[in-house]
Amino acid sequence: MVATLLSVFSVFAKNMTDPKAERTFIAIKPDGVQRGLIGDIIKRFEQKGYKLVAGKLMWAPKELLMNHYKDLADKPFYNGLVAYMASGPVFAMVWEGKAVVATGRKILGATNPLDSAPGTIRGDYCIDVGRNICHGSDAVETAQREIALWFKDDELNDYEFADKKWIYE
Ligand code: ADP
C-alpha cells in the first residue's frame, strides 16, 4: 500500500513543474551545427541559469520549416530561408526559466548579425542575416506554438533543477 502510494507520488513529482515557468524554443540552424557551435550555444544558456527541457538534432522536413516560418511567407527571402534551414540538421531545444523568451532573444542578439552587440551569439559568430546561426521564439505565445510544432509532449522533460535555489531568490 505504502509502496503504491510512493510510486504514485513519484510519478506526480516527476511531472510537477512550476505552472509559471516560461519556456522558449531555441534552434541552432544548419550553419551553427556545421560550424561546431552547439556546445557554445548550450553553454551560454546553461551558464545564465536556464534549464534545458528538451533537445534533439534533426534534419527538419520542408513542411515543418514552411509552417514554422509561415508568418514570413510573403517576404522575398522566404524560399531562401526555408532552403537554408533545410540544408542540414538543426539542433532544436526547449529552455525554461524566468523571462527566458525575452532574455533568450538578448542572448542570441539582433536578427541582423551586423546589428548584434559583441557578447551575443550572433554578435560573436556571424555576419550575414541569411546565415545568423540561431533562432529564438519572439513571444511567449509564439514559443508555445513552436514548441508544439517541433516536440511531442513526451520529449519535454519536467524535472527539478538542482541549482534552482542558488539561481532564484
Ligand atoms: P528572428 O529570427 O530574429 O526572429 P525574423 O523572424 O524577422 O527574425 O526572420 C526569421 C529569419 O529569417 C532570420 O533569423 C533570418 O535567418 C531570416 N531573415 C530575416 N531577414 C532576412 C533578410 N533580409 N534576408 C535574408 N534572410 C533574412
mmCIF file with all atom_site columns, C-alpha atoms and ligand atoms in Angstrom:
data_model
loop_
_atom_site.group_PDB
_atom_site.id
_atom_site.type_symbol
_atom_site.label_atom_id
_atom_site.label_alt_id
_atom_site.label_comp_id
_atom_site.label_asym_id
_atom_site.label_entity_id
_atom_site.label_seq_id
_atom_site.pdbx_PDB_ins_code
_atom_site.Cartn_x
_atom_site.Cartn_y
_atom_site.Cartn_z
_atom_site.occupancy
_atom_site.B_iso_or_equiv
_atom_site.pdbx_formal_charge
_atom_site.auth_seq_id
_atom_site.auth_comp_id
_atom_site.auth_asym_id
_atom_site.auth_atom_id
_atom_site.pdbx_PDB_model_num
ATOM   1   C CA  . MET A 1 1   ? 0.000  0.000  0.000   1.00 0.00 ? 1   MET A CA  1
ATOM   2   C CA  . VAL A 1 2   ? 2.734  2.418  1.095   1.00 0.00 ? 2   VAL A CA  1
ATOM   3   C CA  . ALA A 1 3   ? 4.837  1.382  -1.899  1.00 0.00 ? 3   ALA A CA  1
ATOM   4   C CA  . THR A 1 4   ? 1.900  2.023  -4.245  1.00 0.00 ? 4   THR A CA  1
ATOM   5   C CA  . LEU A 1 5   ? 1.325  5.459  -2.741  1.00 0.00 ? 5   LEU A CA  1
ATOM   6   C CA  . LEU A 1 6   ? 5.036  6.272  -3.030  1.00 0.00 ? 6   LEU A CA  1
ATOM   7   C CA  . SER A 1 7   ? 5.157  5.227  -6.661  1.00 0.00 ? 7   SER A CA  1
ATOM   8   C CA  . VAL A 1 8   ? 2.030  7.298  -7.465  1.00 0.00 ? 8   VAL A CA  1
ATOM   9   C CA  . PHE A 1 9   ? 3.615  10.280 -5.715  1.00 0.00 ? 9   PHE A CA  1
ATOM   10  C CA  . SER A 1 10  ? 6.927  9.839  -7.548  1.00 0.00 ? 10  SER A CA  1
ATOM   11  C CA  . VAL A 1 11  ? 5.127  9.886  -10.923 1.00 0.00 ? 11  VAL A CA  1
ATOM   12  C CA  . PHE A 1 12  ? 3.293  13.038 -9.795  1.00 0.00 ? 12  PHE A CA  1
ATOM   13  C CA  . ALA A 1 13  ? 6.537  14.635 -8.536  1.00 0.00 ? 13  ALA A CA  1
ATOM   14  C CA  . LYS A 1 14  ? 8.349  13.832 -11.787 1.00 0.00 ? 14  LYS A CA  1
ATOM   15  C CA  . ASN A 1 15  ? 5.702  15.658 -13.770 1.00 0.00 ? 15  ASN A CA  1
ATOM   16  C CA  . MET A 1 16  ? 5.404  18.500 -11.318 1.00 0.00 ? 16  MET A CA  1
ATOM   17  C CA  . THR A 1 17  ? 6.557  21.762 -12.795 1.00 0.00 ? 17  THR A CA  1
ATOM   18  C CA  . ASP A 1 18  ? 6.126  25.401 -11.907 1.00 0.00 ? 18  ASP A CA  1
ATOM   19  C CA  . PRO A 1 19  ? 2.986  26.478 -13.794 1.00 0.00 ? 19  PRO A CA  1
ATOM   20  C CA  . LYS A 1 20  ? 4.505  29.962 -14.131 1.00 0.00 ? 20  LYS A CA  1
ATOM   21  C CA  . ALA A 1 21  ? 7.743  28.652 -15.617 1.00 0.00 ? 21  ALA A CA  1
ATOM   22  C CA  . GLU A 1 22  ? 8.280  30.190 -19.034 1.00 0.00 ? 22  GLU A CA  1
ATOM   23  C CA  . ARG A 1 23  ? 9.625  28.137 -21.911 1.00 0.00 ? 23  ARG A CA  1
ATOM   24  C CA  . THR A 1 24  ? 11.154 29.113 -25.218 1.00 0.00 ? 24  THR A CA  1
ATOM   25  C CA  . PHE A 1 25  ? 12.108 27.339 -28.411 1.00 0.00 ? 25  PHE A CA  1
ATOM   26  C CA  . ILE A 1 26  ? 15.760 27.836 -29.395 1.00 0.00 ? 26  ILE A CA  1
ATOM   27  C CA  . ALA A 1 27  ? 17.219 26.248 -32.523 1.00 0.00 ? 27  ALA A CA  1
ATOM   28  C CA  . ILE A 1 28  ? 20.797 26.109 -33.740 1.00 0.00 ? 28  ILE A CA  1
ATOM   29  C CA  . LYS A 1 29  ? 20.445 26.473 -37.500 1.00 0.00 ? 29  LYS A CA  1
ATOM   30  C CA  . PRO A 1 30  ? 22.381 24.322 -40.018 1.00 0.00 ? 30  PRO A CA  1
ATOM   31  C CA  . ASP A 1 31  ? 25.270 26.834 -40.195 1.00 0.00 ? 31  ASP A CA  1
ATOM   32  C CA  . GLY A 1 32  ? 25.632 26.776 -36.386 1.00 0.00 ? 32  GLY A CA  1
ATOM   33  C CA  . VAL A 1 33  ? 25.674 22.972 -36.396 1.00 0.00 ? 33  VAL A CA  1
ATOM   34  C CA  . GLN A 1 34  ? 28.196 22.808 -39.266 1.00 0.00 ? 34  GLN A CA  1
ATOM   35  C CA  . ARG A 1 35  ? 30.443 25.362 -37.584 1.00 0.00 ? 35  ARG A CA  1
ATOM   36  C CA  . GLY A 1 36  ? 30.617 23.356 -34.363 1.00 0.00 ? 36  GLY A CA  1
ATOM   37  C CA  . LEU A 1 37  ? 28.771 25.886 -32.210 1.00 0.00 ? 37  LEU A CA  1
ATOM   38  C CA  . ILE A 1 38  ? 26.230 23.608 -30.489 1.00 0.00 ? 38  ILE A CA  1
ATOM   39  C CA  . GLY A 1 39  ? 28.308 23.298 -27.332 1.00 0.00 ? 39  GLY A CA  1
ATOM   40  C CA  . ASP A 1 40  ? 29.000 27.007 -27.026 1.00 0.00 ? 40  ASP A CA  1
ATOM   41  C CA  . ILE A 1 41  ? 25.360 27.992 -27.525 1.00 0.00 ? 41  ILE A CA  1
ATOM   42  C CA  . ILE A 1 42  ? 24.137 25.457 -24.962 1.00 0.00 ? 42  ILE A CA  1
ATOM   43  C CA  . LYS A 1 43  ? 26.841 26.667 -22.570 1.00 0.00 ? 43  LYS A CA  1
ATOM   44  C CA  . ARG A 1 44  ? 25.619 30.273 -22.734 1.00 0.00 ? 44  ARG A CA  1
ATOM   45  C CA  . PHE A 1 45  ? 22.057 29.291 -21.758 1.00 0.00 ? 45  PHE A CA  1
ATOM   46  C CA  . GLU A 1 46  ? 23.305 26.904 -19.055 1.00 0.00 ? 46  GLU A CA  1
ATOM   47  C CA  . GLN A 1 47  ? 25.663 29.469 -17.574 1.00 0.00 ? 47  GLN A CA  1
ATOM   48  C CA  . LYS A 1 48  ? 22.884 32.053 -17.426 1.00 0.00 ? 48  LYS A CA  1
ATOM   49  C CA  . GLY A 1 49  ? 20.950 29.636 -15.211 1.00 0.00 ? 49  GLY A CA  1
ATOM   50  C CA  . TYR A 1 50  ? 18.302 28.377 -17.617 1.00 0.00 ? 50  TYR A CA  1
ATOM   51  C CA  . LYS A 1 51  ? 17.137 24.763 -17.583 1.00 0.00 ? 51  LYS A CA  1
ATOM   52  C CA  . LEU A 1 52  ? 17.272 22.546 -20.664 1.00 0.00 ? 52  LEU A CA  1
ATOM   53  C CA  . VAL A 1 53  ? 13.922 20.804 -21.046 1.00 0.00 ? 53  VAL A CA  1
ATOM   54  C CA  . ALA A 1 54  ? 14.413 19.146 -24.449 1.00 0.00 ? 54  ALA A CA  1
ATOM   55  C CA  . GLY A 1 55  ? 16.995 18.896 -27.198 1.00 0.00 ? 55  GLY A CA  1
ATOM   56  C CA  . LYS A 1 56  ? 17.452 16.954 -30.445 1.00 0.00 ? 56  LYS A CA  1
ATOM   57  C CA  . LEU A 1 57  ? 19.441 17.043 -33.661 1.00 0.00 ? 57  LEU A CA  1
ATOM   58  C CA  . MET A 1 58  ? 17.063 16.751 -36.580 1.00 0.00 ? 58  MET A CA  1
ATOM   59  C CA  . TRP A 1 59  ? 17.036 17.302 -40.309 1.00 0.00 ? 59  TRP A CA  1
ATOM   60  C CA  . ALA A 1 60  ? 13.757 19.187 -40.431 1.00 0.00 ? 60  ALA A CA  1
ATOM   61  C CA  . PRO A 1 61  ? 11.239 18.358 -43.181 1.00 0.00 ? 61  PRO A CA  1
ATOM   62  C CA  . LYS A 1 62  ? 10.440 21.271 -45.508 1.00 0.00 ? 62  LYS A CA  1
ATOM   63  C CA  . GLU A 1 63  ? 6.762  21.232 -44.451 1.00 0.00 ? 63  GLU A CA  1
ATOM   64  C CA  . LEU A 1 64  ? 7.765  21.779 -40.821 1.00 0.00 ? 64  LEU A CA  1
ATOM   65  C CA  . LEU A 1 65  ? 10.045 24.678 -41.774 1.00 0.00 ? 65  LEU A CA  1
ATOM   66  C CA  . MET A 1 66  ? 7.394  26.278 -44.001 1.00 0.00 ? 66  MET A CA  1
ATOM   67  C CA  . ASN A 1 67  ? 4.922  26.048 -41.120 1.00 0.00 ? 67  ASN A CA  1
ATOM   68  C CA  . HIS A 1 68  ? 7.482  27.365 -38.619 1.00 0.00 ? 68  HIS A CA  1
ATOM   69  C CA  . TYR A 1 69  ? 8.121  30.444 -40.795 1.00 0.00 ? 69  TYR A CA  1
ATOM   70  C CA  . LYS A 1 70  ? 4.576  30.792 -42.188 1.00 0.00 ? 70  LYS A CA  1
ATOM   71  C CA  . ASP A 1 71  ? 4.282  34.413 -40.966 1.00 0.00 ? 71  ASP A CA  1
ATOM   72  C CA  . LEU A 1 72  ? 7.174  35.319 -43.303 1.00 0.00 ? 72  LEU A CA  1
ATOM   73  C CA  . ALA A 1 73  ? 5.675  33.579 -46.370 1.00 0.00 ? 73  ALA A CA  1
ATOM   74  C CA  . ASP A 1 74  ? 5.227  36.865 -48.230 1.00 0.00 ? 74  ASP A CA  1
ATOM   75  C CA  . LYS A 1 75  ? 8.836  38.001 -47.702 1.00 0.00 ? 75  LYS A CA  1
ATOM   76  C CA  . PRO A 1 76  ? 11.221 37.886 -50.666 1.00 0.00 ? 76  PRO A CA  1
ATOM   77  C CA  . PHE A 1 77  ? 13.739 35.850 -48.623 1.00 0.00 ? 77  PHE A CA  1
ATOM   78  C CA  . TYR A 1 78  ? 11.183 33.181 -47.542 1.00 0.00 ? 78  TYR A CA  1
ATOM   79  C CA  . ASN A 1 79  ? 12.138 30.462 -50.074 1.00 0.00 ? 79  ASN A CA  1
ATOM   80  C CA  . GLY A 1 80  ? 15.847 31.020 -49.439 1.00 0.00 ? 80  GLY A CA  1
ATOM   81  C CA  . LEU A 1 81  ? 15.223 30.899 -45.688 1.00 0.00 ? 81  LEU A CA  1
ATOM   82  C CA  . VAL A 1 82  ? 13.398 27.565 -45.922 1.00 0.00 ? 82  VAL A CA  1
ATOM   83  C CA  . ALA A 1 83  ? 16.145 26.172 -48.206 1.00 0.00 ? 83  ALA A CA  1
ATOM   84  C CA  . TYR A 1 84  ? 18.844 27.338 -45.756 1.00 0.00 ? 84  TYR A CA  1
ATOM   85  C CA  . MET A 1 85  ? 17.029 25.761 -42.809 1.00 0.00 ? 85  MET A CA  1
ATOM   86  C CA  . ALA A 1 86  ? 16.585 22.522 -44.778 1.00 0.00 ? 86  ALA A CA  1
ATOM   87  C CA  . SER A 1 87  ? 20.237 22.397 -45.879 1.00 0.00 ? 87  SER A CA  1
ATOM   88  C CA  . GLY A 1 88  ? 21.383 20.317 -42.893 1.00 0.00 ? 88  GLY A CA  1
ATOM   89  C CA  . PRO A 1 89  ? 20.452 19.185 -39.417 1.00 0.00 ? 89  PRO A CA  1
ATOM   90  C CA  . VAL A 1 90  ? 19.174 21.708 -36.879 1.00 0.00 ? 90  VAL A CA  1
ATOM   91  C CA  . PHE A 1 91  ? 19.689 21.350 -33.120 1.00 0.00 ? 91  PHE A CA  1
ATOM   92  C CA  . ALA A 1 92  ? 16.261 22.068 -31.632 1.00 0.00 ? 92  ALA A CA  1
ATOM   93  C CA  . MET A 1 93  ? 15.883 22.879 -27.935 1.00 0.00 ? 93  MET A CA  1
ATOM   94  C CA  . VAL A 1 94  ? 13.436 23.987 -25.284 1.00 0.00 ? 94  VAL A CA  1
ATOM   95  C CA  . TRP A 1 95  ? 14.766 26.116 -22.415 1.00 0.00 ? 95  TRP A CA  1
ATOM   96  C CA  . GLU A 1 96  ? 12.905 27.066 -19.243 1.00 0.00 ? 96  GLU A CA  1
ATOM   97  C CA  . GLY A 1 97  ? 13.255 29.846 -16.694 1.00 0.00 ? 97  GLY A CA  1
ATOM   98  C CA  . LYS A 1 98  ? 12.181 33.324 -15.648 1.00 0.00 ? 98  LYS A CA  1
ATOM   99  C CA  . ALA A 1 99  ? 11.700 35.631 -18.671 1.00 0.00 ? 99  ALA A CA  1
ATOM   100 C CA  . VAL A 1 100 ? 13.516 33.103 -20.868 1.00 0.00 ? 100 VAL A CA  1
ATOM   101 C CA  . VAL A 1 101 ? 11.736 34.204 -24.069 1.00 0.00 ? 101 VAL A CA  1
ATOM   102 C CA  . ALA A 1 102 ? 12.901 37.827 -23.991 1.00 0.00 ? 102 ALA A CA  1
ATOM   103 C CA  . THR A 1 103 ? 16.252 37.057 -22.362 1.00 0.00 ? 103 THR A CA  1
ATOM   104 C CA  . GLY A 1 104 ? 16.878 34.245 -24.840 1.00 0.00 ? 104 GLY A CA  1
ATOM   105 C CA  . ARG A 1 105 ? 16.468 36.767 -27.676 1.00 0.00 ? 105 ARG A CA  1
ATOM   106 C CA  . LYS A 1 106 ? 19.032 39.031 -25.968 1.00 0.00 ? 106 LYS A CA  1
ATOM   107 C CA  . ILE A 1 107 ? 21.469 36.127 -25.657 1.00 0.00 ? 107 ILE A CA  1
ATOM   108 C CA  . LEU A 1 108 ? 21.035 35.441 -29.412 1.00 0.00 ? 108 LEU A CA  1
ATOM   109 C CA  . GLY A 1 109 ? 21.404 39.103 -30.445 1.00 0.00 ? 109 GLY A CA  1
ATOM   110 C CA  . ALA A 1 110 ? 19.666 41.138 -33.151 1.00 0.00 ? 110 ALA A CA  1
ATOM   111 C CA  . THR A 1 111 ? 18.318 39.362 -36.253 1.00 0.00 ? 111 THR A CA  1
ATOM   112 C CA  . ASN A 1 112 ? 20.954 41.050 -38.428 1.00 0.00 ? 112 ASN A CA  1
ATOM   113 C CA  . PRO A 1 113 ? 24.347 39.986 -37.034 1.00 0.00 ? 113 PRO A CA  1
ATOM   114 C CA  . LEU A 1 114 ? 25.876 43.309 -38.078 1.00 0.00 ? 114 LEU A CA  1
ATOM   115 C CA  . ASP A 1 115 ? 23.493 44.973 -35.587 1.00 0.00 ? 115 ASP A CA  1
ATOM   116 C CA  . SER A 1 116 ? 24.161 42.407 -32.835 1.00 0.00 ? 116 SER A CA  1
ATOM   117 C CA  . ALA A 1 117 ? 26.274 43.528 -29.904 1.00 0.00 ? 117 ALA A CA  1
ATOM   118 C CA  . PRO A 1 118 ? 29.557 41.731 -29.264 1.00 0.00 ? 118 PRO A CA  1
ATOM   119 C CA  . GLY A 1 119 ? 28.957 39.197 -26.500 1.00 0.00 ? 119 GLY A CA  1
ATOM   120 C CA  . THR A 1 120 ? 25.749 37.955 -28.102 1.00 0.00 ? 120 THR A CA  1
ATOM   121 C CA  . ILE A 1 121 ? 25.825 34.733 -30.150 1.00 0.00 ? 121 ILE A CA  1
ATOM   122 C CA  . ARG A 1 122 ? 25.120 36.475 -33.455 1.00 0.00 ? 122 ARG A CA  1
ATOM   123 C CA  . GLY A 1 123 ? 27.392 39.372 -32.494 1.00 0.00 ? 123 GLY A CA  1
ATOM   124 C CA  . ASP A 1 124 ? 30.257 36.978 -31.886 1.00 0.00 ? 124 ASP A CA  1
ATOM   125 C CA  . TYR A 1 125 ? 29.868 34.371 -34.605 1.00 0.00 ? 125 TYR A CA  1
ATOM   126 C CA  . CYS A 1 126 ? 28.244 35.588 -37.803 1.00 0.00 ? 126 CYS A CA  1
ATOM   127 C CA  . ILE A 1 127 ? 27.918 38.320 -40.398 1.00 0.00 ? 127 ILE A CA  1
ATOM   128 C CA  . ASP A 1 128 ? 25.016 37.757 -42.824 1.00 0.00 ? 128 ASP A CA  1
ATOM   129 C CA  . VAL A 1 129 ? 21.331 37.858 -41.824 1.00 0.00 ? 129 VAL A CA  1
ATOM   130 C CA  . GLY A 1 130 ? 20.749 34.802 -44.006 1.00 0.00 ? 130 GLY A CA  1
ATOM   131 C CA  . ARG A 1 131 ? 23.381 32.848 -42.007 1.00 0.00 ? 131 ARG A CA  1
ATOM   132 C CA  . ASN A 1 132 ? 22.598 34.001 -38.499 1.00 0.00 ? 132 ASN A CA  1
ATOM   133 C CA  . ILE A 1 133 ? 23.277 30.730 -36.631 1.00 0.00 ? 133 ILE A CA  1
ATOM   134 C CA  . CYS A 1 134 ? 20.305 30.526 -34.309 1.00 0.00 ? 134 CYS A CA  1
ATOM   135 C CA  . HIS A 1 135 ? 16.583 31.008 -33.774 1.00 0.00 ? 135 HIS A CA  1
ATOM   136 C CA  . GLY A 1 136 ? 14.673 32.046 -30.661 1.00 0.00 ? 136 GLY A CA  1
ATOM   137 C CA  . SER A 1 137 ? 10.918 32.493 -30.166 1.00 0.00 ? 137 SER A CA  1
ATOM   138 C CA  . ASP A 1 138 ? 9.872  36.157 -30.184 1.00 0.00 ? 138 ASP A CA  1
ATOM   139 C CA  . ALA A 1 139 ? 6.959  35.946 -27.690 1.00 0.00 ? 139 ALA A CA  1
ATOM   140 C CA  . VAL A 1 140 ? 5.509  33.538 -25.118 1.00 0.00 ? 140 VAL A CA  1
ATOM   141 C CA  . GLU A 1 141 ? 2.604  32.581 -27.437 1.00 0.00 ? 141 GLU A CA  1
ATOM   142 C CA  . THR A 1 142 ? 5.000  32.034 -30.347 1.00 0.00 ? 142 THR A CA  1
ATOM   143 C CA  . ALA A 1 143 ? 7.132  29.833 -28.091 1.00 0.00 ? 143 ALA A CA  1
ATOM   144 C CA  . GLN A 1 144 ? 4.117  27.669 -27.241 1.00 0.00 ? 144 GLN A CA  1
ATOM   145 C CA  . ARG A 1 145 ? 3.292  27.249 -30.924 1.00 0.00 ? 145 ARG A CA  1
ATOM   146 C CA  . GLU A 1 146 ? 6.895  26.488 -31.897 1.00 0.00 ? 146 GLU A CA  1
ATOM   147 C CA  . ILE A 1 147 ? 7.478  24.016 -29.050 1.00 0.00 ? 147 ILE A CA  1
ATOM   148 C CA  . ALA A 1 148 ? 4.310  22.123 -30.041 1.00 0.00 ? 148 ALA A CA  1
ATOM   149 C CA  . LEU A 1 149 ? 5.451  22.152 -33.682 1.00 0.00 ? 149 LEU A CA  1
ATOM   150 C CA  . TRP A 1 150 ? 8.938  20.740 -33.035 1.00 0.00 ? 150 TRP A CA  1
ATOM   151 C CA  . PHE A 1 151 ? 8.424  18.500 -29.999 1.00 0.00 ? 151 PHE A CA  1
ATOM   152 C CA  . LYS A 1 152 ? 5.999  15.833 -28.820 1.00 0.00 ? 152 LYS A CA  1
ATOM   153 C CA  . ASP A 1 153 ? 4.755  16.201 -25.237 1.00 0.00 ? 153 ASP A CA  1
ATOM   154 C CA  . ASP A 1 154 ? 6.764  13.193 -24.053 1.00 0.00 ? 154 ASP A CA  1
ATOM   155 C CA  . GLU A 1 155 ? 10.001 14.757 -25.335 1.00 0.00 ? 155 GLU A CA  1
ATOM   156 C CA  . LEU A 1 156 ? 9.646  17.641 -22.843 1.00 0.00 ? 156 LEU A CA  1
ATOM   157 C CA  . ASN A 1 157 ? 11.296 16.761 -19.547 1.00 0.00 ? 157 ASN A CA  1
ATOM   158 C CA  . ASP A 1 158 ? 9.760  18.160 -16.365 1.00 0.00 ? 158 ASP A CA  1
ATOM   159 C CA  . TYR A 1 159 ? 12.328 17.964 -13.602 1.00 0.00 ? 159 TYR A CA  1
ATOM   160 C CA  . GLU A 1 160 ? 13.549 19.912 -10.639 1.00 0.00 ? 160 GLU A CA  1
ATOM   161 C CA  . PHE A 1 161 ? 16.777 21.796 -11.330 1.00 0.00 ? 161 PHE A CA  1
ATOM   162 C CA  . ALA A 1 162 ? 19.397 21.054 -8.654  1.00 0.00 ? 162 ALA A CA  1
ATOM   163 C CA  . ASP A 1 163 ? 20.748 24.636 -8.838  1.00 0.00 ? 163 ASP A CA  1
ATOM   164 C CA  . LYS A 1 164 ? 17.337 26.283 -8.530  1.00 0.00 ? 164 LYS A CA  1
ATOM   165 C CA  . LYS A 1 165 ? 17.741 27.708 -5.003  1.00 0.00 ? 165 LYS A CA  1
ATOM   166 C CA  . TRP A 1 166 ? 21.115 29.179 -5.989  1.00 0.00 ? 166 TRP A CA  1
ATOM   167 C CA  . ILE A 1 167 ? 19.694 30.906 -9.072  1.00 0.00 ? 167 ILE A CA  1
ATOM   168 C CA  . TYR A 1 168 ? 16.319 32.199 -7.840  1.00 0.00 ? 168 TYR A CA  1
ATOM   169 C CA  . GLU A 1 169 ? 15.821 34.031 -4.529  1.00 0.00 ? 169 GLU A CA  1
HETATM 170 P P1  . ADP B 2 .   ? 14.325 36.405 -35.953 1.00 0.00 ? 1   ADP B P1  1
HETATM 171 O O1  . ADP B 2 .   ? 14.927 35.102 -36.431 1.00 0.00 ? 1   ADP B O1  1
HETATM 172 O O2  . ADP B 2 .   ? 15.362 37.253 -35.262 1.00 0.00 ? 1   ADP B O2  1
HETATM 173 O O3  . ADP B 2 .   ? 13.076 36.216 -35.149 1.00 0.00 ? 1   ADP B O3  1
HETATM 174 P P2  . ADP B 2 .   ? 12.714 37.155 -38.282 1.00 0.00 ? 1   ADP B P2  1
HETATM 175 O O4  . ADP B 2 .   ? 11.569 36.376 -37.723 1.00 0.00 ? 1   ADP B O4  1
HETATM 176 O O5  . ADP B 2 .   ? 12.439 38.540 -38.765 1.00 0.00 ? 1   ADP B O5  1
HETATM 177 O O6  . ADP B 2 .   ? 13.927 37.263 -37.246 1.00 0.00 ? 1   ADP B O6  1
HETATM 178 O O7  . ADP B 2 .   ? 13.333 36.372 -39.507 1.00 0.00 ? 1   ADP B O7  1
HETATM 179 C C1  . ADP B 2 .   ? 13.478 34.981 -39.448 1.00 0.00 ? 1   ADP B C1  1
HETATM 180 C C2  . ADP B 2 .   ? 14.782 34.615 -40.105 1.00 0.00 ? 1   ADP B C2  1
HETATM 181 O O8  . ADP B 2 .   ? 14.711 34.970 -41.492 1.00 0.00 ? 1   ADP B O8  1
HETATM 182 C C3  . ADP B 2 .   ? 16.010 35.355 -39.591 1.00 0.00 ? 1   ADP B C3  1
HETATM 183 O O9  . ADP B 2 .   ? 16.557 34.804 -38.419 1.00 0.00 ? 1   ADP B O9  1
HETATM 184 C C4  . ADP B 2 .   ? 16.955 35.214 -40.772 1.00 0.00 ? 1   ADP B C4  1
HETATM 185 O O10 . ADP B 2 .   ? 17.558 33.913 -40.799 1.00 0.00 ? 1   ADP B O10 1
HETATM 186 C C5  . ADP B 2 .   ? 15.994 35.318 -41.956 1.00 0.00 ? 1   ADP B C5  1
HETATM 187 N N1  . ADP B 2 .   ? 15.942 36.680 -42.483 1.00 0.00 ? 1   ADP B N1  1
HETATM 188 C C6  . ADP B 2 .   ? 15.365 37.765 -41.922 1.00 0.00 ? 1   ADP B C6  1
HETATM 189 N N2  . ADP B 2 .   ? 15.518 38.854 -42.687 1.00 0.00 ? 1   ADP B N2  1
HETATM 190 C C7  . ADP B 2 .   ? 16.226 38.443 -43.785 1.00 0.00 ? 1   ADP B C7  1
HETATM 191 C C8  . ADP B 2 .   ? 16.711 39.082 -44.955 1.00 0.00 ? 1   ADP B C8  1
HETATM 192 N N3  . ADP B 2 .   ? 16.506 40.388 -45.164 1.00 0.00 ? 1   ADP B N3  1
HETATM 193 N N4  . ADP B 2 .   ? 17.402 38.361 -45.839 1.00 0.00 ? 1   ADP B N4  1
HETATM 194 C C9  . ADP B 2 .   ? 17.623 37.035 -45.650 1.00 0.00 ? 1   ADP B C9  1
HETATM 195 N N5  . ADP B 2 .   ? 17.185 36.364 -44.568 1.00 0.00 ? 1   ADP B N5  1
HETATM 196 C C10 . ADP B 2 .   ? 16.502 37.048 -43.645 1.00 0.00 ? 1   ADP B C10 1
#
